[in-house]
PDB file of C-alpha atoms in Angstrom:
ATOM      1  CA  UNK A   1       0.461   6.651  -6.606  1.00 92.00           C
ATOM      2  CA  UNK A   2      -0.324  10.085  -5.232  1.00 96.00           C
ATOM      3  CA  UNK A   3      -2.277   9.718  -1.997  1.00 95.00           C
ATOM      4  CA  UNK A   4      -4.419  12.189  -0.086  1.00 96.00           C
ATOM      5  CA  UNK A   5      -5.641  11.200   3.371  1.00 96.00           C
ATOM      6  CA  UNK A   6      -8.093  13.155   5.509  1.00 96.00           C
ATOM      7  CA  UNK A   7      -8.620  12.060   9.098  1.00 95.00           C
ATOM      8  CA  UNK A   8      -9.330  13.495  12.549  1.00 95.00           C
ATOM      9  CA  UNK A   9      -6.291  15.433  13.758  1.00 92.00           C
ATOM     10  CA  UNK A  10      -5.878  13.182  16.808  1.00 92.00           C
ATOM     11  CA  UNK A  11      -5.168  10.325  14.362  1.00 91.00           C
ATOM     12  CA  UNK A  12      -2.494  12.193  12.406  1.00 90.00           C
ATOM     13  CA  UNK A  13       0.391  10.296  14.042  1.00 91.00           C
ATOM     14  CA  UNK A  14      -1.059   6.911  13.096  1.00 93.00           C
ATOM     15  CA  UNK A  15      -1.789   8.063   9.548  1.00 93.00           C
ATOM     16  CA  UNK A  16       1.747   9.360   9.043  1.00 93.00           C
ATOM     17  CA  UNK A  17       3.265   6.244  10.608  1.00 94.00           C
ATOM     18  CA  UNK A  18       1.156   3.961   8.396  1.00 93.00           C
ATOM     19  CA  UNK A  19       2.312   5.746   5.240  1.00 94.00           C
ATOM     20  CA  UNK A  20       5.951   5.573   6.354  1.00 94.00           C
ATOM     21  CA  UNK A  21       5.658   1.872   7.219  1.00 93.00           C
ATOM     22  CA  UNK A  22       4.329   1.196   3.724  1.00 92.00           C
ATOM     23  CA  UNK A  23       7.340   2.877   2.146  1.00 89.00           C
ATOM     24  CA  UNK A  24       5.452   6.040   1.283  1.00 92.00           C
ATOM     25  CA  UNK A  25       6.958   9.491   1.123  1.00 94.00           C
ATOM     26  CA  UNK A  26       5.274  12.426   2.795  1.00 94.00           C
ATOM     27  CA  UNK A  27       4.754  15.524   0.686  1.00 95.00           C
ATOM     28  CA  UNK A  28       2.574  17.736   2.890  1.00 96.00           C
ATOM     29  CA  UNK A  29       0.712  17.771   6.193  1.00 94.00           C
ATOM     30  CA  UNK A  30      -1.990  20.332   6.972  1.00 95.00           C
ATOM     31  CA  UNK A  31      -3.960  20.363  10.227  1.00 93.00           C
ATOM     32  CA  UNK A  32      -6.984  22.650  10.428  1.00 93.00           C
ATOM     33  CA  UNK A  33     -10.253  22.627  12.337  1.00 92.00           C
ATOM     34  CA  UNK A  34      -9.741  19.212  13.885  1.00 92.00           C
ATOM     35  CA  UNK A  35      -8.801  17.479  10.620  1.00 95.00           C
ATOM     36  CA  UNK A  36      -5.431  16.494   9.225  1.00 95.00           C
ATOM     37  CA  UNK A  37      -4.885  16.402   5.497  1.00 96.00           C
ATOM     38  CA  UNK A  38      -1.859  14.336   4.426  1.00 95.00           C
ATOM     39  CA  UNK A  39      -0.447  14.318   0.906  1.00 97.00           C
ATOM     40  CA  UNK A  40       2.027  11.557   0.080  1.00 96.00           C
ATOM     41  CA  UNK A  41       3.148   9.088  -2.558  1.00 94.00           C
ATOM     42  CA  UNK A  42       3.509   5.308  -2.303  1.00 92.00           C
ATOM     43  CA  UNK A  43       3.651   2.253  -4.562  1.00 89.00           C
ATOM     44  CA  UNK A  44       0.245   0.815  -5.432  1.00 88.00           C
ATOM     45  CA  UNK A  45       1.327  -2.644  -4.244  1.00 84.00           C
ATOM     46  CA  UNK A  46       1.575  -1.535  -0.606  1.00 88.00           C
ATOM     47  CA  UNK A  47      -1.725   0.359  -0.573  1.00 91.00           C
ATOM     48  CA  UNK A  48      -3.972  -2.687  -0.840  1.00 91.00           C
ATOM     49  CA  UNK A  49      -5.913  -2.977   2.417  1.00 91.00           C
ATOM     50  CA  UNK A  50      -5.319   0.650   3.390  1.00 93.00           C
ATOM     51  CA  UNK A  51      -9.037   1.400   3.458  1.00 92.00           C
ATOM     52  CA  UNK A  52      -9.561  -1.200   6.193  1.00 92.00           C
ATOM     53  CA  UNK A  53      -6.603   0.122   8.168  1.00 92.00           C
ATOM     54  CA  UNK A  54      -7.841   3.697   7.915  1.00 93.00           C
ATOM     55  CA  UNK A  55     -11.403   2.837   8.931  1.00 93.00           C
ATOM     56  CA  UNK A  56     -10.207   0.856  11.937  1.00 93.00           C
ATOM     57  CA  UNK A  57      -7.774   3.487  13.208  1.00 92.00           C
ATOM     58  CA  UNK A  58     -10.041   6.497  12.644  1.00 92.00           C
ATOM     59  CA  UNK A  59     -13.323   4.899  13.772  1.00 91.00           C
ATOM     60  CA  UNK A  60     -14.613   5.196  10.215  1.00 92.00           C
ATOM     61  CA  UNK A  61     -13.930   8.921   9.970  1.00 94.00           C
ATOM     62  CA  UNK A  62     -10.856   8.814   7.727  1.00 94.00           C
ATOM     63  CA  UNK A  63     -10.912   8.881   3.934  1.00 95.00           C
ATOM     64  CA  UNK A  64      -8.265   8.645   1.257  1.00 94.00           C
ATOM     65  CA  UNK A  65      -7.884   8.890  -2.479  1.00 95.00           C
ATOM     66  CA  UNK A  66      -5.223   7.607  -4.836  1.00 95.00           C
ATOM     67  CA  UNK A  67      -4.266   8.853  -8.247  1.00 95.00           C
ATOM     68  CA  UNK A  68      -1.769   7.368 -10.678  1.00 93.00           C
ATOM     69  CA  UNK A  69       1.406   9.422 -10.885  1.00 90.00           C
ATOM     70  CA  UNK A  70       4.178   7.438 -12.593  1.00 88.00           C
ATOM     71  CA  UNK A  71       5.647   4.059 -13.469  1.00 88.00           C
ATOM     72  CA  UNK A  72       8.868   3.038 -11.771  1.00 83.00           C
ATOM     73  CA  UNK A  73      10.979  -0.106 -12.123  1.00 86.00           C
ATOM     74  CA  UNK A  74      10.474  -2.684  -9.386  1.00 83.00           C
ATOM     75  CA  UNK A  75      13.294  -2.732  -6.850  1.00 84.00           C
ATOM     76  CA  UNK A  76      15.625  -5.743  -7.359  1.00 92.00           C
ATOM     77  CA  UNK A  77      14.830  -7.469  -4.033  1.00 90.00           C
ATOM     78  CA  UNK A  78      11.074  -7.180  -4.686  1.00 86.00           C
ATOM     79  CA  UNK A  79      11.552  -8.417  -8.250  1.00 90.00           C
ATOM     80  CA  UNK A  80      13.388 -11.506  -6.978  1.00 93.00           C
ATOM     81  CA  UNK A  81      10.581 -12.254  -4.513  1.00 92.00           C
ATOM     82  CA  UNK A  82       7.907 -11.876  -7.206  1.00 90.00           C
ATOM     83  CA  UNK A  83       9.779 -14.273  -9.498  1.00 91.00           C
ATOM     84  CA  UNK A  84      10.209 -16.814  -6.685  1.00 92.00           C
ATOM     85  CA  UNK A  85       6.506 -16.596  -5.801  1.00 90.00           C
ATOM     86  CA  UNK A  86       5.521 -17.038  -9.447  1.00 90.00           C
ATOM     87  CA  UNK A  87       7.766 -20.079  -9.877  1.00 89.00           C
ATOM     88  CA  UNK A  88       6.397 -21.641  -6.710  1.00 89.00           C
ATOM     89  CA  UNK A  89       2.802 -21.087  -7.850  1.00 87.00           C
ATOM     90  CA  UNK A  90       3.556 -22.413 -11.324  1.00 81.00           C
ATOM     91  CA  UNK A  91       5.258 -25.527  -9.896  1.00 76.00           C
ATOM     92  CA  UNK A  92       2.255 -26.163  -7.627  1.00 72.00           C
ATOM     93  CA  UNK A  93      -0.186 -25.855 -10.533  1.00 74.00           C
ATOM     94  CA  UNK A  94       1.933 -28.186 -12.676  1.00 75.00           C
ATOM     95  CA  UNK A  95       2.055 -30.681  -9.826  1.00 72.00           C
ATOM     96  CA  UNK A  96      -1.744 -30.561  -9.400  1.00 72.00           C
ATOM     97  CA  UNK A  97      -2.445 -30.959 -13.126  1.00 72.00           C
ATOM     98  CA  UNK A  98      -0.109 -33.953 -13.433  1.00 69.00           C
ATOM     99  CA  UNK A  99      -1.697 -35.706 -10.436  1.00 67.00           C
ATOM    100  CA  UNK A 100       1.574 -35.898  -8.483  1.00 59.00           C
ATOM    101  CA  UNK A 101       1.095 -35.634  -4.750  1.00 54.00           C
ATOM    102  CA  UNK A 102      -2.669 -36.151  -4.938  1.00 48.00           C
TER     103      UNK A 102
END
């Protein structure tokens, strides 16, 4: 996803750090007239909940937009975790439907 974040310039460090922590890649940073405008890219999966983070850390003054940019294969370690989570969920549902452990 292509991401554009606008926030007060005194929050620019937190905005940049939050994108880096989510595995995003910075493309551009522009600070003018008390506002910072950050352009970056990040996987959609890690952007869930970003609105809440941004509101909290900018006192409601930050905004962001996302736009689809490209499909990429899932990294092997993430793929393994997704498969394990799916199998665990499926096993739990099968256990509940068969009445085992109830």
